[in-house]
């Protein structure tokens, strides 16, 4: 008779929780307001330093991998440079404007207005304007002779060049003469042209009548614009066009200048750290694998995107192995100066970069970086096997749930959202002071001793 003996294995897990709260606040408000003051006001600008509290967490013994990464921001800078080039190509330079005011005329000025978005331009003065007066003298017998005189106002910028006069009265013996400027006509008809000498300002008109019994006469004067008026319009239009052109050129140079500025330095230091870690992690995996990244899992056509099923297994085992073999959230790194990088990048790196995050500035211009990454417990042998043979998972398959190398998604989420969860605080805290480009306006003129 045999007895079956069952063993009950109890697994006890001890966990500690640590909550870290990061708060980032940035304000810029500089002003001198002395609207209601009776005396001078004085202020002092002071640089603002960032002060961090540092502390050490003990995670126990770990195998560490150390990498030297050349120019850790190389790809990040490359992408930004490419983006700037594309943006610069998208900034359209205004068409060159090599004209004088003499080149502006009625047929082309609208083209300049639309091309340079010109404001406040008026149409050219018309070539010909007409002024006139009607003379209606009622019957007043037994009048023998009557004189009527009047001056017609010639518009400013115009000169009187032609006149027409005509009319009539009641009575068989009615007679009249018209004098316009220096030109005399007896009983003129409206179709008769009276050439004038180009009067400017006012032109005198006189009508003489005799033996009339009611007379009606119309006088019409045609005025042509003067060359001076037309040139004045040309000059005003040209000035407006040039101002609009120069404004467009100033905006163009402003945009180009802004694009020529150094890579963006985000004010959010948390975002900056994420960028640094992702770039360093990528290069570490790249060096460890010893081959280019080529995990293209999709086949794209003009109508659809499909997954290439034959590549999924290779991609999946690579992703899971390199993501889980290291405790990337515990990565430590330091940036080395620019002179460890390519010589052609020294000019940009030596420039003073304004930014509120000096750490990120070091990343952008670093010539090299030293990275230390701890190996996740139980992965020491698997990594040693990979570095010797190039085979993942000790030459086997992706671990299942009961394997020592298996890492649950819960543990991965915890490690990514709280990098101090598994650590134990040890030692004393200390302060780290980092200078920034931020300033504060001190309202008083008192200096600290």
Coordinates of C-alpha atoms in Angstrom, one line a residue:
X1 CA 0.0 0.0 0.0
X2 CA 1.5 3.3 -1.0
X3 CA 0.6 6.7 0.2
X4 CA 0.5 9.7 -2.0
X5 CA 2.2 12.6 -0.4
X6 CA 1.5 16.1 -1.8
X7 CA 3.7 19.0 -1.1
X8 CA 2.3 22.4 -0.8
X9 CA 4.6 25.2 -1.7
X10 CA 3.8 28.5 -0.3
X11 CA 5.3 31.5 -2.0
X12 CA 5.6 34.6 0.1
X13 CA 6.2 37.9 -1.7
X14 CA 7.3 41.0 0.3
X15 CA 6.8 44.4 -1.4
X16 CA 7.4 47.9 -0.4
X17 CA 5.8 51.0 -1.9
X18 CA 7.4 54.3 -2.3
X19 CA 5.7 57.3 -3.9
X20 CA 7.7 60.1 -5.5
X21 CA 5.9 63.3 -6.5
X22 CA 7.6 65.6 -9.0
X23 CA 6.2 69.1 -9.4
X24 CA 7.5 71.5 -12.1
X25 CA 6.5 75.1 -12.1
X26 CA 8.0 77.9 -14.3
X27 CA 6.9 81.5 -14.3
X28 CA 8.3 84.5 -16.1
X29 CA 6.9 87.9 -15.2
X30 CA 9.3 90.9 -15.4
X31 CA 8.0 94.5 -15.2
X32 CA 8.8 98.0 -14.0
X33 CA 5.6 99.9 -13.3
X34 CA 6.1 103.5 -12.2
X35 CA 2.9 105.0 -13.6
X36 CA 1.7 106.5 -10.3
X37 CA 5.1 107.0 -8.7
X38 CA 6.7 110.3 -7.8
X39 CA 10.3 109.0 -7.7
X40 CA 12.6 106.7 -9.6
X41 CA 12.3 102.9 -9.0
X42 CA 15.2 100.5 -9.0
X43 CA 15.2 96.8 -9.7
X44 CA 17.9 94.1 -9.8
X45 CA 17.8 91.0 -12.0
X46 CA 19.1 87.9 -10.3
X47 CA 19.9 84.5 -11.8
X48 CA 17.8 81.6 -10.5
X49 CA 19.4 78.3 -9.6
X50 CA 17.6 75.0 -9.5
X51 CA 18.1 73.1 -6.2
X52 CA 17.5 69.3 -6.2
X53 CA 17.4 67.0 -3.3
X54 CA 19.4 63.8 -4.0
X55 CA 19.2 60.5 -2.2
X56 CA 20.5 57.0 -2.6
X57 CA 18.4 53.8 -2.9
X58 CA 19.8 50.4 -2.4
X59 CA 18.5 47.7 -4.8
X60 CA 20.9 45.0 -3.7
X61 CA 23.7 43.4 -5.8
X62 CA 23.4 43.5 -9.5
X63 CA 25.5 42.6 -12.5
X64 CA 26.3 45.9 -14.4
X65 CA 26.9 46.5 -18.0
X66 CA 28.9 49.5 -19.0
X67 CA 28.7 51.3 -22.4
X68 CA 30.5 54.2 -24.0
X69 CA 28.1 55.9 -26.4
X70 CA 29.7 58.3 -29.0
X71 CA 27.6 61.5 -29.5
X72 CA 24.5 60.2 -27.7
X73 CA 22.3 63.0 -29.2
X74 CA 23.5 62.3 -32.8
X75 CA 20.2 60.9 -34.1
X76 CA 18.1 63.5 -32.1
X77 CA 20.2 66.3 -33.6
X78 CA 20.0 64.8 -37.0
X79 CA 16.2 64.6 -36.9
X80 CA 15.9 68.2 -35.7
X81 CA 18.4 69.4 -38.4
X82 CA 16.4 67.6 -41.1
X83 CA 13.1 69.1 -39.7
X84 CA 14.7 72.5 -39.8
X85 CA 15.8 72.1 -43.3
X86 CA 12.3 71.0 -44.4
X87 CA 10.8 74.0 -42.5
X88 CA 13.3 76.4 -44.1
X89 CA 12.4 75.0 -47.5
X90 CA 8.8 75.7 -46.6
X91 CA 9.5 79.3 -45.8
X92 CA 9.0 81.1 -49.1
X93 CA 11.3 84.0 -49.8
X94 CA 9.4 87.0 -51.4
X95 CA 10.1 87.6 -55.0
X96 CA 12.9 90.1 -55.7
X97 CA 11.6 93.6 -56.3
X98 CA 13.9 95.5 -58.6
X99 CA 11.8 98.4 -59.7
X100 CA 11.5 102.2 -59.4
X101 CA 8.4 104.2 -59.1
X102 CA 8.5 104.9 -62.8
X103 CA 7.7 101.2 -63.4
X104 CA 4.4 101.4 -61.6
X105 CA 1.4 101.9 -63.9
X106 CA -2.3 101.3 -64.2
X107 CA -1.9 97.8 -65.8
X108 CA 0.5 96.3 -63.3
X109 CA 0.0 97.9 -59.9
X110 CA -2.7 95.4 -58.9
X111 CA -0.2 92.5 -59.5
X112 CA 2.2 94.0 -56.9
X113 CA -0.7 94.5 -54.5
X114 CA -1.7 90.9 -54.6
X115 CA 1.9 89.6 -54.7
X116 CA 3.1 91.5 -51.6
X117 CA -0.3 92.0 -49.8
X118 CA -0.1 95.7 -50.0
X119 CA -2.5 97.8 -47.9
X120 CA -3.7 101.4 -48.3
X121 CA -3.1 101.8 -52.0
X122 CA -5.6 103.8 -54.0
X123 CA -6.4 103.4 -57.7
X124 CA -4.5 105.8 -60.1
X125 CA -6.2 109.1 -60.8
X126 CA -8.4 109.0 -63.9
X127 CA -6.9 110.5 -67.0
X128 CA -9.8 112.8 -67.8
X129 CA -12.4 114.6 -65.6
X130 CA -15.2 116.9 -66.8
X131 CA -16.5 120.0 -65.1
X132 CA -19.3 122.2 -66.3
X133 CA -21.9 124.9 -65.5
X134 CA -25.4 125.8 -66.8
X135 CA -26.4 129.4 -67.3
X136 CA -30.1 130.0 -67.3
X137 CA -31.0 133.6 -67.7
X138 CA -34.8 134.2 -67.5
X139 CA -36.6 136.8 -69.7
X140 CA -36.2 140.3 -68.5
X141 CA -37.2 142.7 -71.4
X142 CA -36.5 145.2 -72.6
X143 CA -32.9 144.2 -71.8
X144 CA -30.4 145.1 -74.5
X145 CA -27.0 143.8 -73.2
X146 CA -26.3 141.5 -70.2
X147 CA -22.9 140.1 -69.1
X148 CA -22.5 136.9 -67.0
X149 CA -19.1 135.9 -65.6
X150 CA -18.0 132.9 -63.5
X151 CA -14.9 131.0 -62.7
X152 CA -14.9 127.2 -63.0
X153 CA -12.8 125.2 -60.5
X154 CA -10.3 122.9 -62.2
X155 CA -9.6 119.8 -59.9
X156 CA -6.2 119.8 -58.2
X157 CA -3.7 117.9 -60.3
X158 CA -5.5 118.5 -63.5
X159 CA -5.4 121.1 -66.3
X160 CA -8.2 122.4 -68.6
X161 CA -7.5 121.3 -72.2
X162 CA -10.8 121.5 -74.1
X163 CA -14.2 123.1 -73.7
X164 CA -17.6 122.9 -75.3
X165 CA -20.3 125.5 -75.1
X166 CA -23.8 125.9 -76.7
X167 CA -27.3 127.1 -76.0
X168 CA -29.9 129.6 -77.3
X169 CA -32.6 131.9 -76.3
X170 CA -36.1 133.1 -77.2
X171 CA -36.5 135.7 -79.9
X172 CA -35.5 136.0 -83.5
X173 CA -32.8 138.6 -82.8
X174 CA -31.3 136.8 -79.7
X175 CA -27.5 136.8 -79.8
X176 CA -24.7 135.7 -77.4
X177 CA -21.0 135.2 -77.2
X178 CA -18.9 132.9 -74.9
X179 CA -15.4 133.5 -73.7
X180 CA -13.6 130.6 -71.9
X181 CA -10.2 131.6 -70.8
X182 CA -8.7 133.3 -73.7
X183 CA -10.9 131.7 -76.3
X184 CA -13.9 133.6 -77.8
X185 CA -16.8 132.0 -79.7
X186 CA -20.0 133.5 -81.1
X187 CA -23.1 131.4 -80.7
X188 CA -21.0 128.2 -80.4
X189 CA -22.6 124.7 -80.7
X190 CA -21.8 121.9 -78.3
X191 CA -20.1 119.8 -80.9
X192 CA -17.6 122.5 -81.5
X193 CA -14.2 121.9 -79.8
X194 CA -12.7 124.9 -78.0
X195 CA -9.0 124.2 -77.3
X196 CA -7.7 125.7 -74.1
X197 CA -4.1 126.5 -72.9
X198 CA -4.1 124.1 -70.0
X199 CA -5.5 126.2 -67.2
X200 CA -4.7 125.1 -63.6
X201 CA -6.7 126.1 -60.6
X202 CA -9.5 128.2 -62.0
X203 CA -10.7 129.1 -65.5
X204 CA -12.8 132.2 -66.1
X205 CA -16.0 132.0 -68.2
X206 CA -17.9 135.0 -69.5
X207 CA -21.2 135.1 -71.4
X208 CA -22.4 138.2 -73.2
X209 CA -26.0 138.5 -74.5
X210 CA -28.1 141.2 -76.3
X211 CA -31.7 141.4 -77.4
X212 CA -32.6 138.3 -75.5
X213 CA -35.8 137.0 -74.1
X214 CA -34.6 134.1 -72.0
X215 CA -31.3 132.3 -72.6
X216 CA -29.9 128.8 -71.5
X217 CA -26.2 128.0 -72.2
X218 CA -24.1 125.0 -71.1
X219 CA -20.4 125.2 -70.7
X220 CA -18.4 121.9 -70.4
X221 CA -14.6 121.8 -69.8
X222 CA -12.5 118.6 -70.0
X223 CA -9.5 118.4 -67.7
X224 CA -6.5 116.0 -68.1
X225 CA -4.4 114.9 -65.2
X226 CA -1.0 116.4 -65.0
X227 CA 2.3 114.3 -65.1
X228 CA 3.0 115.6 -61.6
X229 CA -0.3 114.1 -60.3
X230 CA 0.4 110.7 -61.9
X231 CA 4.0 110.6 -60.6
X232 CA 2.8 111.5 -57.2
X233 CA 0.5 108.5 -57.3
X234 CA 3.3 106.3 -58.6
X235 CA 5.6 107.4 -55.7
X236 CA 2.9 106.7 -53.1
X237 CA 2.1 103.3 -54.6
X238 CA 5.7 102.4 -54.9
X239 CA 6.3 103.4 -51.3
X240 CA 3.4 101.2 -50.1
X241 CA 4.6 98.3 -52.2
X242 CA 8.2 98.6 -50.9
X243 CA 7.0 98.8 -47.3
X244 CA 5.0 95.6 -47.8
X245 CA 7.9 93.9 -49.5
X246 CA 10.3 94.9 -46.7
X247 CA 7.8 93.6 -44.1
X248 CA 7.7 90.3 -45.9
X249 CA 11.5 90.1 -46.1
X250 CA 11.8 90.9 -42.4
X251 CA 9.3 88.2 -41.6
X252 CA 11.2 85.8 -43.9
X253 CA 14.5 86.5 -42.2
X254 CA 12.9 86.3 -38.8
X255 CA 11.6 82.8 -39.5
X256 CA 14.9 81.7 -41.0
X257 CA 16.8 83.1 -38.0
X258 CA 14.5 81.3 -35.6
X259 CA 15.0 78.0 -37.5
X260 CA 18.8 78.6 -37.4
X261 CA 18.6 78.6 -33.6
X262 CA 19.9 75.6 -31.8
X263 CA 17.9 72.5 -31.1
X264 CA 14.8 73.1 -28.9
X265 CA 15.5 72.8 -25.2
X266 CA 12.3 71.8 -23.5
X267 CA 11.5 73.5 -20.2
X268 CA 10.0 70.3 -18.9
X269 CA 12.9 68.5 -17.4
X270 CA 10.9 65.2 -17.0
X271 CA 10.4 65.1 -20.8
X272 CA 14.1 65.9 -21.3
X273 CA 15.1 62.9 -19.1
X274 CA 12.8 60.6 -21.1
X275 CA 14.4 61.7 -24.4
X276 CA 17.9 61.2 -22.9
X277 CA 17.1 57.7 -21.6
X278 CA 15.4 56.5 -24.8
X279 CA 18.3 57.6 -27.0
X280 CA 20.9 56.1 -24.7
X281 CA 18.9 52.9 -24.4
X282 CA 18.6 52.6 -28.2
X283 CA 22.4 53.0 -28.7
X284 CA 23.2 50.5 -25.9
X285 CA 21.0 47.9 -27.5
X286 CA 22.5 48.7 -30.9
X287 CA 26.0 48.2 -29.6
X288 CA 25.0 45.0 -27.7
X289 CA 23.3 43.5 -30.7
X290 CA 26.2 44.5 -33.1
X291 CA 23.9 45.0 -36.0
X292 CA 21.5 47.6 -37.4
X293 CA 18.0 48.0 -36.2
X294 CA 15.7 46.5 -38.9
X295 CA 12.5 45.4 -37.3
X296 CA 10.1 46.2 -40.2
X297 CA 7.0 44.2 -39.4
X298 CA 4.7 45.8 -42.0
X299 CA 4.2 45.6 -45.7
X300 CA 2.6 48.8 -47.0
X301 CA 0.9 49.3 -50.3
X302 CA -1.1 52.1 -51.8
X303 CA -4.3 50.7 -50.4
X304 CA -3.4 48.9 -47.2
X305 CA -0.9 48.0 -44.5
X306 CA -0.3 44.4 -43.6
X307 CA 1.8 42.6 -40.9
X308 CA 4.6 40.4 -42.3
X309 CA 3.8 37.3 -40.3
X310 CA 7.2 35.7 -41.0
X311 CA 9.0 38.5 -39.1
X312 CA 6.8 38.5 -35.9
X313 CA 8.7 35.7 -34.1
X314 CA 12.1 37.3 -34.5
X315 CA 10.9 40.8 -33.6
X316 CA 8.9 39.5 -30.5
X317 CA 11.8 37.6 -29.0
X318 CA 14.2 40.5 -29.5
X319 CA 11.9 43.0 -28.0
X320 CA 11.1 40.9 -25.0
X321 CA 14.7 39.9 -24.3
X322 CA 16.3 43.3 -24.5
X323 CA 13.5 45.1 -22.7
X324 CA 13.4 42.6 -19.8
X325 CA 17.1 41.6 -19.5
X326 CA 18.1 45.0 -18.1
X327 CA 16.5 47.3 -15.5
X328 CA 16.5 50.2 -17.8
X329 CA 14.7 52.4 -15.3
X330 CA 17.8 52.2 -13.1
X331 CA 20.1 53.4 -15.9
X332 CA 22.9 55.8 -14.8
X333 CA 24.7 58.0 -17.2
X334 CA 27.1 60.9 -17.5
X335 CA 27.9 63.1 -20.5
X336 CA 31.4 63.9 -21.6
X337 CA 32.4 67.1 -23.4
X338 CA 31.9 67.8 -27.1
X339 CA 35.6 67.3 -28.1
X340 CA 35.1 63.5 -27.9
X341 CA 32.8 63.8 -30.9
X342 CA 33.2 64.7 -34.6
X343 CA 35.3 67.8 -35.2
X344 CA 32.8 69.3 -37.7
X345 CA 30.3 69.6 -34.8
X346 CA 32.6 71.5 -32.5
X347 CA 31.5 74.9 -33.7
X348 CA 27.8 74.3 -32.9
X349 CA 28.7 72.6 -29.6
X350 CA 30.8 75.4 -28.3
X351 CA 28.1 78.0 -28.7
X352 CA 26.3 79.2 -25.7
X353 CA 22.9 77.6 -25.6
X354 CA 20.2 79.4 -23.7
X355 CA 17.9 76.9 -21.9
X356 CA 16.4 76.2 -18.5
X357 CA 17.7 72.6 -18.4
X358 CA 21.5 72.5 -18.4
X359 CA 21.5 68.7 -18.3
X360 CA 19.7 68.5 -21.6
X361 CA 22.1 71.0 -23.1
X362 CA 24.9 68.7 -22.1
X363 CA 23.1 65.8 -23.8
X364 CA 22.7 67.8 -27.1
X365 CA 26.4 68.7 -27.4
X366 CA 28.0 65.7 -25.6
X367 CA 30.9 64.1 -27.5
X368 CA 30.3 60.8 -25.6
X369 CA 28.4 59.3 -22.7
X370 CA 29.1 56.7 -20.2
X371 CA 26.1 54.5 -19.4
X372 CA 25.8 51.9 -16.7
X373 CA 22.8 49.5 -16.7
X374 CA 22.0 46.8 -14.1
X375 CA 21.0 43.4 -15.3
X376 CA 17.6 42.1 -14.0
X377 CA 18.1 39.2 -11.5
X378 CA 18.1 35.8 -13.2
X379 CA 19.2 37.2 -16.5
X380 CA 22.9 37.1 -15.8
X381 CA 23.6 33.8 -17.5
X382 CA 21.2 34.5 -20.4
X383 CA 23.1 37.7 -21.2
X384 CA 26.5 36.1 -20.8
X385 CA 25.3 33.4 -23.2
X386 CA 24.1 36.0 -25.7
X387 CA 27.3 38.0 -25.7
X388 CA 29.2 34.7 -26.3
X389 CA 27.0 33.1 -29.0
X390 CA 24.6 35.8 -30.2
X391 CA 21.7 33.6 -29.3
X392 CA 18.7 34.8 -27.3
X393 CA 17.1 33.1 -24.3
X394 CA 20.0 30.7 -23.8
X395 CA 19.4 29.4 -27.3
X396 CA 15.8 28.5 -26.4
X397 CA 12.4 30.1 -26.7
X398 CA 10.7 32.9 -25.0
X399 CA 10.1 31.9 -21.3
X400 CA 6.7 30.9 -20.1
X401 CA 5.0 32.0 -17.0
X402 CA 6.6 29.4 -14.7
X403 CA 10.2 30.2 -15.9
X404 CA 12.7 32.1 -13.8
X405 CA 13.2 34.5 -16.7
X406 CA 9.6 35.3 -17.0
X407 CA 8.7 38.9 -16.1
X408 CA 5.0 39.8 -15.7
X409 CA 3.5 42.8 -17.3
X410 CA 2.6 44.1 -13.8
X411 CA 6.2 44.2 -12.8
X412 CA 7.1 46.0 -16.0
X413 CA 4.5 48.6 -15.5
X414 CA 5.6 49.1 -11.9
X415 CA 9.3 49.5 -12.9
X416 CA 8.3 52.0 -15.7
X417 CA 6.1 54.2 -13.5
X418 CA 8.0 54.2 -10.2
X419 CA 11.8 53.6 -10.5
X420 CA 12.3 53.6 -6.7
X421 CA 9.6 51.0 -5.9
X422 CA 12.0 48.2 -5.3
X423 CA 14.7 50.2 -3.6
X424 CA 15.4 50.9 0.0
X425 CA 16.4 54.5 1.0
X426 CA 19.8 54.6 2.6
X427 CA 22.1 57.3 3.7
X428 CA 21.4 61.0 3.9
X429 CA 19.9 63.4 1.4
X430 CA 22.0 66.2 -0.1
X431 CA 21.3 69.2 -2.3
X432 CA 22.5 69.6 -5.9
X433 CA 22.5 73.2 -7.2
X434 CA 22.3 73.7 -11.0
X435 CA 22.5 77.2 -12.6
X436 CA 19.8 78.1 -15.1
X437 CA 19.0 80.9 -17.6
X438 CA 16.0 82.0 -15.6
X439 CA 16.0 85.3 -13.9
X440 CA 13.9 87.0 -11.2
X441 CA 13.4 90.7 -10.8
X442 CA 14.2 92.0 -7.3
X443 CA 12.2 95.2 -6.7
X444 CA 14.6 96.7 -4.1
X445 CA 18.1 97.9 -4.7
X446 CA 19.6 96.2 -1.7
X447 CA 22.5 93.8 -2.4
X448 CA 23.2 90.8 -0.2
X449 CA 26.4 91.0 1.9

